[in-house]
Amino acid sequence: MKEECRSFMAALSVNVVTVNMFLSVFFLPGVLADCDQKPAGLSITAPKEMEALSGSCLQIPCSFATDQTTFNSTGTIYGVWIKNKKSVTLNPNNVVFNSSKSTNIYQMKITGNLSQKNCTTLFSDLSTAHTDKYFFRVENGPFRATACDDPIRITVKDSAWKPRINISGELKEKESVTITCSAFTPCPHSPPELTWNLQQNSHRRMEENTDGTFTAKIQETITLSDTHDGYTISCSVRYPVNEGKHVKTAETEVTLSVSYAPKNTSASISPSGLVSAGSWMNLSCSSRANPPISSFTWFKNSKHGAMKVAEGDFYRLKMTSVADTESYSCVAANILGNQTSSWIHLNNEGSSLLSTSIITVIVVIVLICLVVFVWCFKSKHPTPHQTQSQTGEDLALQTPATKPEEELHYEEKNFRKRPEPSSVSVQDSRQQQETVYAQVKVSEPENSSTQTADSPEDLYAQVKKK
């Protein structure tokens, strides 16, 4: 019995030693290659999910931490990226990058300083086939571990992302707001280009996010007015791919909704012609605002000032026979303010506006001036018939010359005055003769060889007056 117990104890001791040996072997830091064997001893800080554009690159921000004292930051450190599977022993072909090798399956480069536990990596020449999850591994002498609990999911897309438009501030008239258009930038070494329909000299910058990724931005600050309401902001982005040989574009739009008080408030009336007393008139009020008009109020201008007469955008009025001019206006209001229209005037005839009367007077004056002008024009320029008659009379006064030489003709005439008993003077009784000459202008015929029509001759007739 004692011999059997000793044999059992000896076998048990051998088994314990064997187990201890196996345990010591498995828990050596240099042998902890796979995530199935705990503890891993490595963790990384990086985005859990990342997106990239085919033909471009992806910068993976990464840092790691170890809980093993065997990690030597002064020694040689290698970084390894494993695709899909976290076990290196079982899946050695899944190692797509190892910094210890000059040639790798994927074009990756660790740009971070591994001795400072910075594992930032640049992944270039991406395609949709690279979409998968990736594990990071550190090999440093006896320390070899994989960050099994921190895989990174990478998705590669063929189309560009739409930019985002953000507006900070209240969309209200007279308020200043900052408008920003931003684009996801997975590859800061080849950033996208942003353009929009605001000012082209807007501020542009590249910002680093809290997780280590980057964003391209274009920004502008404007003061809003009612004219910006309904304005559409368009922003587009261009991503260079294939080393800048091609570009991929995307665009986004945002329509502004700016709040403002009533604008362009006006009152109108119909019918627009003259209407006699007792007729009904229709008054309408219109305005624009955002939010919409909440109330319309009508006022009548009286000797006591503006008097409220109705509410609503439509007011039906019955004309009276009063002789005084009546004036009406409307007030449009919303939660941001109000605006009053100009006055519209009605005379005792109905809906005739004062402006219509002024226009009528102007038209009448213009017509009168036109008639006077035509009359003056006709009086200064005789008609062809009048000209012909005047010419005939002038010709009748002309005496054609039949002789080629100039001649003077005298003729003696005796004139006697009958004596008037009441007015006979001594001078009249002397019977003194007086000679009177009369000058007559005669134009020579056109065929005259010695005289022309331009040199009329004078004929004198002597008349004796007794």
CSV table of C-alpha atoms in Angstrom, one decimal:
chain,number,residue,atom,x,y,z
A,1,MET,CA,0.0,0.0,0.0
A,2,LYS,CA,2.8,2.4,0.9
A,3,GLU,CA,4.6,1.5,-2.3
A,4,GLU,CA,1.5,2.4,-4.4
A,5,CYS,CA,1.2,5.8,-2.6
A,6,ARG,CA,4.9,6.6,-3.3
A,7,SER,CA,4.4,5.7,-7.0
A,8,PHE,CA,1.3,8.0,-7.3
A,9,MET,CA,3.0,10.9,-5.6
A,10,ALA,CA,6.1,10.5,-7.9
A,11,ALA,CA,3.9,10.6,-11.0
A,12,LEU,CA,2.0,13.6,-9.7
A,13,SER,CA,5.2,15.4,-9.0
A,14,VAL,CA,6.4,14.7,-12.6
A,15,ASN,CA,3.1,16.0,-14.0
A,16,VAL,CA,3.3,19.2,-11.9
A,17,VAL,CA,6.8,19.9,-13.1
A,18,THR,CA,5.7,19.3,-16.7
A,19,VAL,CA,2.7,21.7,-16.3
A,20,ASN,CA,5.0,24.3,-14.8
A,21,MET,CA,7.4,24.0,-17.6
A,22,PHE,CA,4.6,24.4,-20.2
A,23,LEU,CA,3.2,27.4,-18.3
A,24,SER,CA,6.6,29.1,-18.1
A,25,VAL,CA,7.1,28.6,-21.8
A,26,PHE,CA,3.7,29.9,-22.8
A,27,PHE,CA,3.9,33.0,-20.6
A,28,LEU,CA,7.3,34.1,-21.8
A,29,PRO,CA,6.9,37.6,-23.4
A,30,GLY,CA,8.6,36.7,-26.6
A,31,VAL,CA,6.2,33.8,-27.2
A,32,LEU,CA,3.0,35.8,-26.7
A,33,ALA,CA,2.3,36.1,-30.4
A,34,ASP,CA,-1.4,35.5,-30.7
A,35,CYS,CA,-4.5,37.0,-29.2
A,36,ASP,CA,-5.8,33.7,-28.0
A,37,GLN,CA,-3.1,33.6,-25.4
A,38,LYS,CA,-3.6,36.1,-22.5
A,39,PRO,CA,-2.6,38.6,-21.5
A,40,ALA,CA,-1.9,40.5,-24.8
A,41,GLY,CA,-0.1,43.4,-23.1
A,42,LEU,CA,-0.7,45.9,-26.0
A,43,SER,CA,-3.4,48.5,-26.7
A,44,ILE,CA,-3.7,51.3,-29.2
A,45,THR,CA,-5.6,54.5,-29.4
A,46,ALA,CA,-7.0,55.1,-32.9
A,47,PRO,CA,-10.4,55.6,-34.6
A,48,LYS,CA,-12.5,52.5,-34.5
A,49,GLU,CA,-13.7,53.1,-38.0
A,50,MET,CA,-12.2,55.1,-40.9
A,51,GLU,CA,-13.1,55.8,-44.5
A,52,ALA,CA,-10.9,56.5,-47.5
A,53,LEU,CA,-11.2,57.3,-51.2
A,54,SER,CA,-10.0,54.9,-53.8
A,55,GLY,CA,-7.0,56.3,-55.7
A,56,SER,CA,-6.0,58.4,-52.6
A,57,CYS,CA,-4.4,57.7,-49.3
A,58,LEU,CA,-5.4,57.3,-45.7
A,59,GLN,CA,-3.5,58.6,-42.6
A,60,ILE,CA,-4.2,56.5,-39.6
A,61,PRO,CA,-3.6,58.3,-36.3
A,62,CYS,CA,-2.3,55.8,-33.8
A,63,SER,CA,-0.5,55.5,-30.5
A,64,PHE,CA,0.1,52.5,-28.3
A,65,ALA,CA,0.6,51.5,-24.7
A,66,THR,CA,2.2,48.4,-23.1
A,67,ASP,CA,1.8,46.8,-19.7
A,68,GLN,CA,4.9,44.7,-19.9
A,69,THR,CA,8.1,45.7,-18.3
A,70,THR,CA,10.1,43.9,-21.0
A,71,PHE,CA,9.3,46.6,-23.6
A,72,ASN,CA,12.5,48.5,-24.3
A,73,SER,CA,11.9,51.9,-26.0
A,74,THR,CA,15.7,52.2,-26.7
A,75,GLY,CA,15.9,49.0,-28.6
A,76,THR,CA,14.8,48.1,-32.1
A,77,ILE,CA,11.1,48.4,-32.5
A,78,TYR,CA,9.1,47.1,-35.4
A,79,GLY,CA,5.5,47.8,-36.3
A,80,VAL,CA,3.3,45.2,-38.0
A,81,TRP,CA,-0.2,45.5,-39.5
A,82,ILE,CA,-2.3,42.4,-39.8
A,83,LYS,CA,-5.4,42.2,-42.0
A,84,ASN,CA,-8.7,40.4,-40.9
A,85,LYS,CA,-7.2,37.8,-38.6
A,86,LYS,CA,-5.5,38.7,-35.3
A,87,SER,CA,-3.5,35.4,-35.1
A,88,VAL,CA,-0.1,35.6,-36.7
A,89,THR,CA,0.8,32.0,-36.0
A,90,LEU,CA,-2.3,30.6,-37.6
A,91,ASN,CA,-2.5,33.2,-40.4
A,92,PRO,CA,1.0,34.4,-41.3
A,93,ASN,CA,-0.2,35.4,-44.8
A,94,ASN,CA,-2.4,38.1,-43.3
A,95,VAL,CA,0.5,40.2,-42.3
A,96,VAL,CA,0.3,43.0,-45.0
A,97,PHE,CA,3.0,45.2,-43.6
A,98,ASN,CA,6.1,44.8,-41.4
A,99,SER,CA,8.5,47.7,-40.9
A,100,SER,CA,11.4,45.3,-40.6
A,101,LYS,CA,10.9,44.3,-44.3
A,102,SER,CA,11.7,46.4,-47.4
A,103,THR,CA,9.0,44.9,-49.4
A,104,ASN,CA,5.4,44.4,-48.3
A,105,ILE,CA,2.0,43.4,-49.6
A,106,TYR,CA,0.4,46.9,-49.1
A,107,GLN,CA,1.9,50.3,-49.5
A,108,MET,CA,2.0,51.4,-45.9
A,109,LYS,CA,4.5,53.5,-44.0
A,110,ILE,CA,4.7,54.2,-40.3
A,111,THR,CA,5.3,57.9,-40.0
A,112,GLY,CA,5.1,58.0,-36.2
A,113,ASN,CA,8.1,57.4,-33.9
A,114,LEU,CA,7.7,54.0,-32.4
A,115,SER,CA,10.2,54.7,-29.6
A,116,GLN,CA,7.7,57.4,-28.5
A,117,LYS,CA,4.9,54.9,-28.9
A,118,ASN,CA,3.5,56.7,-31.9
A,119,CYS,CA,2.3,54.3,-34.5
A,120,THR,CA,0.7,56.7,-37.0
A,121,THR,CA,0.6,55.1,-40.4
A,122,LEU,CA,0.1,56.3,-44.0
A,123,PHE,CA,-1.8,53.9,-46.2
A,124,SER,CA,-1.3,54.7,-49.9
A,125,ASP,CA,-2.7,53.7,-53.2
A,126,LEU,CA,-6.0,52.5,-51.8
A,127,SER,CA,-8.7,50.5,-53.6
A,128,THR,CA,-12.0,49.0,-52.6
A,129,ALA,CA,-10.2,45.7,-52.1
A,130,HIS,CA,-8.5,47.1,-49.0
A,131,THR,CA,-11.8,47.4,-47.1
A,132,ASP,CA,-11.4,45.2,-44.0
A,133,LYS,CA,-10.4,45.4,-40.3
A,134,TYR,CA,-6.8,45.7,-39.3
A,135,PHE,CA,-4.8,44.9,-36.2
A,136,PHE,CA,-1.6,46.5,-35.0
A,137,ARG,CA,1.4,44.5,-33.6
A,138,VAL,CA,4.6,45.5,-31.9
A,139,GLU,CA,7.8,43.5,-32.0
A,140,ASN,CA,10.6,44.7,-29.7
A,141,GLY,CA,13.2,42.0,-28.8
A,142,PRO,CA,11.5,39.6,-26.4
A,143,PHE,CA,8.4,41.7,-26.3
A,144,ARG,CA,5.9,40.7,-29.1
A,145,ALA,CA,2.2,41.6,-28.8
A,146,THR,CA,-0.9,42.4,-30.9
A,147,ALA,CA,-3.6,44.9,-30.0
A,148,CYS,CA,-6.3,42.3,-30.2
A,149,ASP,CA,-9.0,44.4,-28.6
A,150,ASP,CA,-8.4,47.4,-30.8
A,151,PRO,CA,-9.1,46.6,-34.4
A,152,ILE,CA,-9.5,49.4,-36.9
A,153,ARG,CA,-12.3,49.0,-39.5
A,154,ILE,CA,-11.3,50.7,-42.8
A,155,THR,CA,-13.8,51.3,-45.6
A,156,VAL,CA,-12.6,52.4,-49.1
A,157,LYS,CA,-15.2,54.2,-51.3
A,158,ASP,CA,-15.2,55.0,-55.0
A,159,SER,CA,-17.3,58.2,-54.7
A,160,ALA,CA,-16.4,61.4,-52.9
A,161,TRP,CA,-18.1,62.6,-49.7
A,162,LYS,CA,-20.4,65.6,-49.9
A,163,PRO,CA,-19.1,68.6,-48.0
A,164,ARG,CA,-21.0,69.8,-44.9
A,165,ILE,CA,-22.4,73.4,-44.5
A,166,ASN,CA,-22.7,74.7,-41.0
A,167,ILE,CA,-24.1,78.0,-39.9
A,168,SER,CA,-23.4,79.3,-36.4
A,169,GLY,CA,-25.7,82.0,-35.0
A,170,GLU,CA,-29.3,83.0,-35.2
A,171,LEU,CA,-30.8,83.3,-38.7
A,172,LYS,CA,-32.3,86.7,-38.2
A,173,GLU,CA,-32.0,90.0,-40.0
A,174,LYS,CA,-29.2,92.3,-38.7
A,175,GLU,CA,-27.5,89.3,-37.0
A,176,SER,CA,-23.9,88.3,-37.9
A,177,VAL,CA,-23.4,84.6,-38.6
A,178,THR,CA,-20.4,82.4,-39.5
A,179,ILE,CA,-21.0,80.0,-42.4
A,180,THR,CA,-18.5,77.1,-42.7
A,181,CYS,CA,-18.2,74.5,-45.5
A,182,SER,CA,-16.0,71.5,-44.5
A,183,ALA,CA,-14.8,68.4,-46.2
A,184,PHE,CA,-13.6,65.1,-44.7
A,185,THR,CA,-9.8,64.9,-45.3
A,186,PRO,CA,-8.6,61.3,-45.0
A,187,CYS,CA,-5.3,62.2,-46.8
A,188,PRO,CA,-3.9,65.5,-45.5
A,189,HIS,CA,-0.9,65.1,-47.8
A,190,SER,CA,-3.3,65.6,-50.7
A,191,PRO,CA,-6.1,67.7,-49.3
A,192,PRO,CA,-9.4,68.5,-51.1
A,193,GLU,CA,-10.2,71.9,-52.7
A,194,LEU,CA,-13.4,73.7,-51.5
A,195,THR,CA,-15.3,76.3,-53.5
A,196,TRP,CA,-18.7,78.0,-53.0
A,197,ASN,CA,-20.9,80.8,-54.3
A,198,LEU,CA,-20.0,83.2,-51.5
A,199,GLN,CA,-16.9,85.3,-51.6
A,200,GLN,CA,-14.0,83.5,-53.3
A,201,ASN,CA,-11.4,85.1,-50.9
A,202,SER,CA,-13.0,83.4,-47.9
A,203,HIS,CA,-10.7,82.1,-45.1
A,204,ARG,CA,-9.4,78.6,-45.8
A,205,ARG,CA,-7.7,76.3,-43.4
A,206,MET,CA,-6.9,72.7,-42.4
A,207,GLU,CA,-8.0,71.6,-38.9
A,208,GLU,CA,-6.9,68.6,-36.9
A,209,ASN,CA,-9.7,66.9,-35.0
A,210,THR,CA,-9.5,65.4,-31.5
A,211,ASP,CA,-9.1,61.9,-32.8
A,212,GLY,CA,-6.2,62.9,-35.0
A,213,THR,CA,-8.0,63.1,-38.3
A,214,PHE,CA,-8.2,66.2,-40.5
A,215,THR,CA,-10.9,68.4,-42.0
A,216,ALA,CA,-10.6,71.1,-44.7
A,217,LYS,CA,-12.7,74.2,-44.2
A,218,ILE,CA,-13.7,77.4,-45.9
A,219,GLN,CA,-15.4,80.1,-43.8
A,220,GLU,CA,-17.2,83.4,-44.2
A,221,THR,CA,-18.9,85.8,-41.7
A,222,ILE,CA,-21.9,87.8,-43.0
A,223,THR,CA,-24.6,90.1,-41.6
A,224,LEU,CA,-28.0,88.8,-42.6
A,225,SER,CA,-30.8,90.8,-44.1
A,226,ASP,CA,-34.2,90.0,-45.6
A,227,THR,CA,-32.5,89.6,-49.0
A,228,HIS,CA,-30.7,86.4,-47.7
A,229,ASP,CA,-34.0,84.7,-47.0
A,230,GLY,CA,-34.4,81.9,-49.5
A,231,TYR,CA,-30.8,82.3,-50.7
A,232,THR,CA,-29.2,79.0,-51.6
A,233,ILE,CA,-25.5,78.4,-50.6
A,234,SER,CA,-23.8,75.9,-52.8
A,235,CYS,CA,-20.4,74.3,-51.8
A,236,SER,CA,-18.4,71.9,-53.9
A,237,VAL,CA,-15.3,69.8,-53.2
A,238,ARG,CA,-12.6,68.3,-55.5
A,239,TYR,CA,-10.5,65.4,-54.3
A,240,PRO,CA,-7.3,64.7,-56.3
A,241,VAL,CA,-6.7,61.0,-56.9
A,242,ASN,CA,-4.1,58.9,-58.7
A,243,GLU,CA,-1.3,61.3,-57.8
A,244,GLY,CA,-3.4,64.3,-59.0
A,245,LYS,CA,-4.1,62.9,-62.5
A,246,HIS,CA,-7.8,62.8,-61.8
A,247,VAL,CA,-10.3,64.4,-59.4
A,248,LYS,CA,-13.5,63.2,-57.7
A,249,THR,CA,-16.1,65.9,-56.9
A,250,ALA,CA,-19.2,66.3,-54.8
A,251,GLU,CA,-21.5,69.2,-54.0
A,252,THR,CA,-24.1,70.2,-51.3
A,253,GLU,CA,-26.6,73.0,-51.0
A,254,VAL,CA,-28.3,74.7,-48.1
A,255,THR,CA,-31.2,77.2,-48.4
A,256,LEU,CA,-31.3,80.0,-45.8
A,257,SER,CA,-34.5,80.8,-43.9
A,258,VAL,CA,-33.9,84.3,-42.4
A,259,SER,CA,-36.4,85.8,-40.1
A,260,TYR,CA,-37.3,89.5,-40.7
A,261,ALA,CA,-40.0,92.1,-40.0
A,262,PRO,CA,-42.6,93.1,-42.6
A,263,LYS,CA,-41.2,94.6,-45.8
A,264,ASN,CA,-42.7,96.3,-48.9
A,265,THR,CA,-46.1,96.9,-47.2
A,266,SER,CA,-48.5,98.6,-49.7
A,267,ALA,CA,-52.3,99.3,-50.0
A,268,SER,CA,-54.2,99.2,-53.2
A,269,ILE,CA,-57.8,100.0,-54.2
A,270,SER,CA,-60.3,98.7,-56.8
A,271,PRO,CA,-62.0,99.6,-59.0
A,272,SER,CA,-59.5,102.2,-60.1
A,273,GLY,CA,-61.8,104.5,-62.0
A,274,LEU,CA,-64.1,107.2,-60.9
A,275,VAL,CA,-66.9,105.9,-58.8
A,276,SER,CA,-70.0,107.8,-57.7
A,277,ALA,CA,-71.2,108.1,-54.1
A,278,GLY,CA,-72.8,104.9,-52.7
A,279,SER,CA,-70.5,102.6,-54.6
A,280,TRP,CA,-68.5,99.9,-52.8
A,281,MET,CA,-64.7,100.0,-52.8
A,282,ASN,CA,-62.3,97.2,-52.2
A,283,LEU,CA,-59.1,98.0,-50.3
A,284,SER,CA,-56.3,95.3,-50.2
A,285,CYS,CA,-53.1,95.2,-48.1
A,286,SER,CA,-50.0,93.2,-49.0
A,287,SER,CA,-46.6,92.6,-47.4
A,288,ARG,CA,-43.8,90.1,-47.1
A,289,ALA,CA,-42.2,88.8,-43.9
A,290,ASN,CA,-40.7,85.7,-42.2
A,291,PRO,CA,-42.5,84.4,-40.2
A,292,PRO,CA,-45.6,85.3,-42.2
A,293,ILE,CA,-47.7,88.3,-41.4
A,294,SER,CA,-49.8,87.7,-38.3
A,295,SER,CA,-52.2,90.7,-38.6
A,296,PHE,CA,-53.3,93.5,-41.0
A,297,THR,CA,-54.9,96.6,-39.5
A,298,TRP,CA,-56.7,99.5,-41.5
A,299,PHE,CA,-56.6,103.1,-40.4
A,300,LYS,CA,-58.4,106.2,-41.6
A,301,ASN,CA,-56.9,109.6,-41.5
A,302,SER,CA,-59.3,111.9,-39.6
A,303,LYS,CA,-59.1,115.3,-38.0
A,304,HIS,CA,-58.3,113.6,-34.8
A,305,GLY,CA,-55.5,111.6,-36.3
A,306,ALA,CA,-55.3,107.9,-37.5
A,307,MET,CA,-58.4,106.0,-36.6
A,308,LYS,CA,-58.6,102.2,-36.7
A,309,VAL,CA,-61.5,101.1,-38.9
A,310,ALA,CA,-60.9,97.4,-39.7
A,311,GLU,CA,-58.7,94.4,-39.5
A,312,GLY,CA,-57.6,91.9,-42.2
A,313,ASP,CA,-55.8,92.2,-45.5
A,314,PHE,CA,-59.1,93.0,-47.3
A,315,TYR,CA,-61.4,96.0,-46.4
A,316,ARG,CA,-64.7,96.7,-48.2
A,317,LEU,CA,-65.7,100.3,-48.0
A,318,LYS,CA,-69.0,102.1,-49.1
A,319,MET,CA,-68.4,105.5,-50.5
A,320,THR,CA,-70.4,108.5,-49.1
A,321,SER,CA,-71.1,111.8,-50.7
A,322,VAL,CA,-68.8,113.8,-48.4
A,323,ALA,CA,-66.8,116.4,-50.2
A,324,ASP,CA,-63.6,116.0,-48.2
A,325,THR,CA,-60.8,113.7,-49.4
A,326,GLU,CA,-60.6,110.4,-47.4
A,327,SER,CA,-57.2,108.7,-46.8
A,328,TYR,CA,-56.5,105.1,-45.7
A,329,SER,CA,-53.5,103.0,-44.8
A,330,CYS,CA,-52.8,99.6,-43.5
A,331,VAL,CA,-50.3,98.2,-41.0
A,332,ALA,CA,-48.7,94.7,-41.4
A,333,ALA,CA,-47.2,93.0,-38.3
A,334,ASN,CA,-45.5,89.8,-37.2
A,335,ILE,CA,-43.6,88.8,-34.1
A,336,LEU,CA,-40.5,90.7,-35.2
A,337,GLY,CA,-42.2,94.1,-35.9
A,338,ASN,CA,-44.6,96.0,-38.1
A,339,GLN,CA,-44.6,98.3,-41.1
A,340,THR,CA,-47.2,100.9,-42.3
A,341,SER,CA,-48.1,101.5,-45.9
A,342,SER,CA,-48.3,104.9,-47.6
A,343,TRP,CA,-51.7,106.6,-47.6
A,344,ILE,CA,-54.2,106.1,-50.4
A,345,HIS,CA,-56.6,109.0,-51.1
A,346,LEU,CA,-60.2,108.9,-52.2
A,347,ASN,CA,-62.1,112.1,-53.3
A,348,ASN,CA,-65.8,112.7,-53.2
A,349,GLU,CA,-66.3,111.0,-56.6
A,350,GLY,CA,-65.3,107.7,-55.3
A,351,SER,CA,-62.0,105.9,-55.8
A,352,SER,CA,-60.2,108.5,-57.8
A,353,LEU,CA,-56.6,108.9,-56.6
A,354,LEU,CA,-55.2,112.3,-56.4
A,355,SER,CA,-52.4,111.3,-58.6
A,356,THR,CA,-54.9,110.5,-61.4
A,357,SER,CA,-56.3,114.0,-61.2
A,358,ILE,CA,-52.8,115.5,-61.5
A,359,ILE,CA,-52.1,113.4,-64.5
A,360,THR,CA,-55.4,114.5,-66.2
A,361,VAL,CA,-54.5,118.2,-65.6
A,362,ILE,CA,-51.0,117.7,-67.2
A,363,VAL,CA,-52.5,116.0,-70.2
A,364,VAL,CA,-55.0,118.9,-70.8
A,365,ILE,CA,-52.2,121.5,-70.6
A,366,VAL,CA,-50.1,119.5,-73.1
A,367,LEU,CA,-53.0,119.4,-75.5
A,368,ILE,CA,-53.6,123.2,-75.3
A,369,CYS,CA,-49.9,123.9,-75.9
A,370,LEU,CA,-50.0,121.6,-78.9
A,371,VAL,CA,-53.0,123.4,-80.5
A,372,VAL,CA,-51.4,126.8,-80.0
A,373,PHE,CA,-48.2,125.6,-81.6
A,374,VAL,CA,-50.0,124.3,-84.7
A,375,TRP,CA,-51.9,127.6,-85.1
A,376,CYS,CA,-48.7,129.7,-84.9
A,377,PHE,CA,-47.0,127.4,-87.4
A,378,LYS,CA,-49.8,127.7,-89.9
A,379,SER,CA,-50.0,131.6,-89.6
A,380,LYS,CA,-46.2,132.0,-90.3
A,381,HIS,CA,-46.2,129.6,-93.3
A,382,PRO,CA,-48.9,130.4,-96.0
A,383,THR,CA,-50.5,127.7,-98.0
A,384,PRO,CA,-49.7,127.1,-101.7
A,385,HIS,CA,-53.0,128.7,-102.8
A,386,GLN,CA,-52.3,131.9,-100.9
A,387,THR,CA,-48.8,132.1,-102.4
A,388,GLN,CA,-50.1,131.6,-105.9
A,389,SER,CA,-52.7,134.5,-105.5
A,390,GLN,CA,-50.1,136.8,-104.1
A,391,THR,CA,-47.8,136.1,-107.0
A,392,GLY,CA,-50.5,136.9,-109.5
A,393,GLU,CA,-51.2,140.3,-107.9
A,394,ASP,CA,-47.5,141.1,-108.1
A,395,LEU,CA,-47.3,140.2,-111.7
A,396,ALA,CA,-50.3,142.4,-112.5
A,397,LEU,CA,-48.5,145.5,-111.1
A,398,GLN,CA,-45.5,144.9,-113.4
A,399,THR,CA,-45.4,146.8,-116.8
A,400,PRO,CA,-43.6,145.0,-119.5
A,401,ALA,CA,-41.0,147.2,-121.3
A,402,THR,CA,-41.2,147.1,-125.1
A,403,LYS,CA,-38.4,149.5,-125.8
A,404,PRO,CA,-34.8,148.6,-125.5
A,405,GLU,CA,-33.8,152.0,-124.3
A,406,GLU,CA,-34.7,154.0,-121.3
A,407,GLU,CA,-37.3,156.7,-121.9
A,408,LEU,CA,-39.0,159.2,-119.7
A,409,HIS,CA,-42.6,160.2,-120.3
A,410,TYR,CA,-44.2,163.3,-119.0
A,411,GLU,CA,-47.8,164.2,-119.2
A,412,GLU,CA,-49.4,167.4,-118.2
A,413,LYS,CA,-52.6,167.4,-116.3
A,414,ASN,CA,-54.6,170.3,-115.0
A,415,PHE,CA,-56.5,170.1,-111.8
A,416,ARG,CA,-58.9,172.7,-110.7
A,417,LYS,CA,-60.5,173.1,-107.3
A,418,ARG,CA,-64.0,174.2,-107.1
A,419,PRO,CA,-64.2,177.3,-104.9
A,420,GLU,CA,-66.0,176.9,-101.7
A,421,PRO,CA,-67.6,180.0,-100.5
A,422,SER,CA,-66.7,179.5,-96.9
A,423,SER,CA,-63.0,178.5,-97.4
A,424,VAL,CA,-61.6,180.4,-100.4
A,425,SER,CA,-58.3,182.0,-99.5
A,426,VAL,CA,-56.1,184.5,-101.3
A,427,GLN,CA,-53.5,181.9,-102.1
A,428,ASP,CA,-56.0,179.7,-104.0
A,429,SER,CA,-57.0,182.6,-106.2
A,430,ARG,CA,-53.5,182.9,-107.6
A,431,GLN,CA,-54.0,179.8,-109.7
A,432,GLN,CA,-50.4,178.8,-109.0
A,433,GLN,CA,-49.4,175.7,-110.9
A,434,GLU,CA,-47.6,172.9,-109.2
A,435,THR,CA,-45.9,169.9,-110.8
A,436,VAL,CA,-46.2,166.5,-109.3
A,437,TYR,CA,-44.0,163.6,-110.3
A,438,ALA,CA,-44.9,159.9,-109.8
A,439,GLN,CA,-42.3,157.2,-110.0
A,440,VAL,CA,-43.2,153.9,-111.6
A,441,LYS,CA,-40.9,150.8,-111.6
A,442,VAL,CA,-40.9,148.8,-114.8
A,443,SER,CA,-39.0,145.5,-115.3
A,444,GLU,CA,-37.4,144.9,-118.7
A,445,PRO,CA,-38.3,141.7,-120.6
A,446,GLU,CA,-35.9,138.7,-120.1
A,447,ASN,CA,-34.8,138.8,-123.8
A,448,SER,CA,-33.7,142.5,-123.7
A,449,SER,CA,-30.1,142.9,-124.7
A,450,THR,CA,-29.5,146.1,-122.7
A,451,GLN,CA,-31.6,145.6,-119.6
A,452,THR,CA,-32.3,142.8,-117.2
A,453,ALA,CA,-35.1,141.9,-114.8
A,454,ASP,CA,-32.7,142.5,-112.0
A,455,SER,CA,-32.3,146.3,-112.9
A,456,PRO,CA,-35.7,147.8,-113.1
A,457,GLU,CA,-36.1,151.2,-114.8
A,458,ASP,CA,-37.9,154.2,-113.3
A,459,LEU,CA,-40.6,156.0,-115.3
A,460,TYR,CA,-41.7,159.3,-114.2
A,461,ALA,CA,-45.0,161.0,-115.1
A,462,GLN,CA,-45.4,164.7,-114.8
A,463,VAL,CA,-48.6,165.9,-113.5
A,464,LYS,CA,-49.6,169.5,-113.5
A,465,LYS,CA,-51.7,170.6,-110.7
A,466,LYS,CA,-53.6,173.8,-111.2
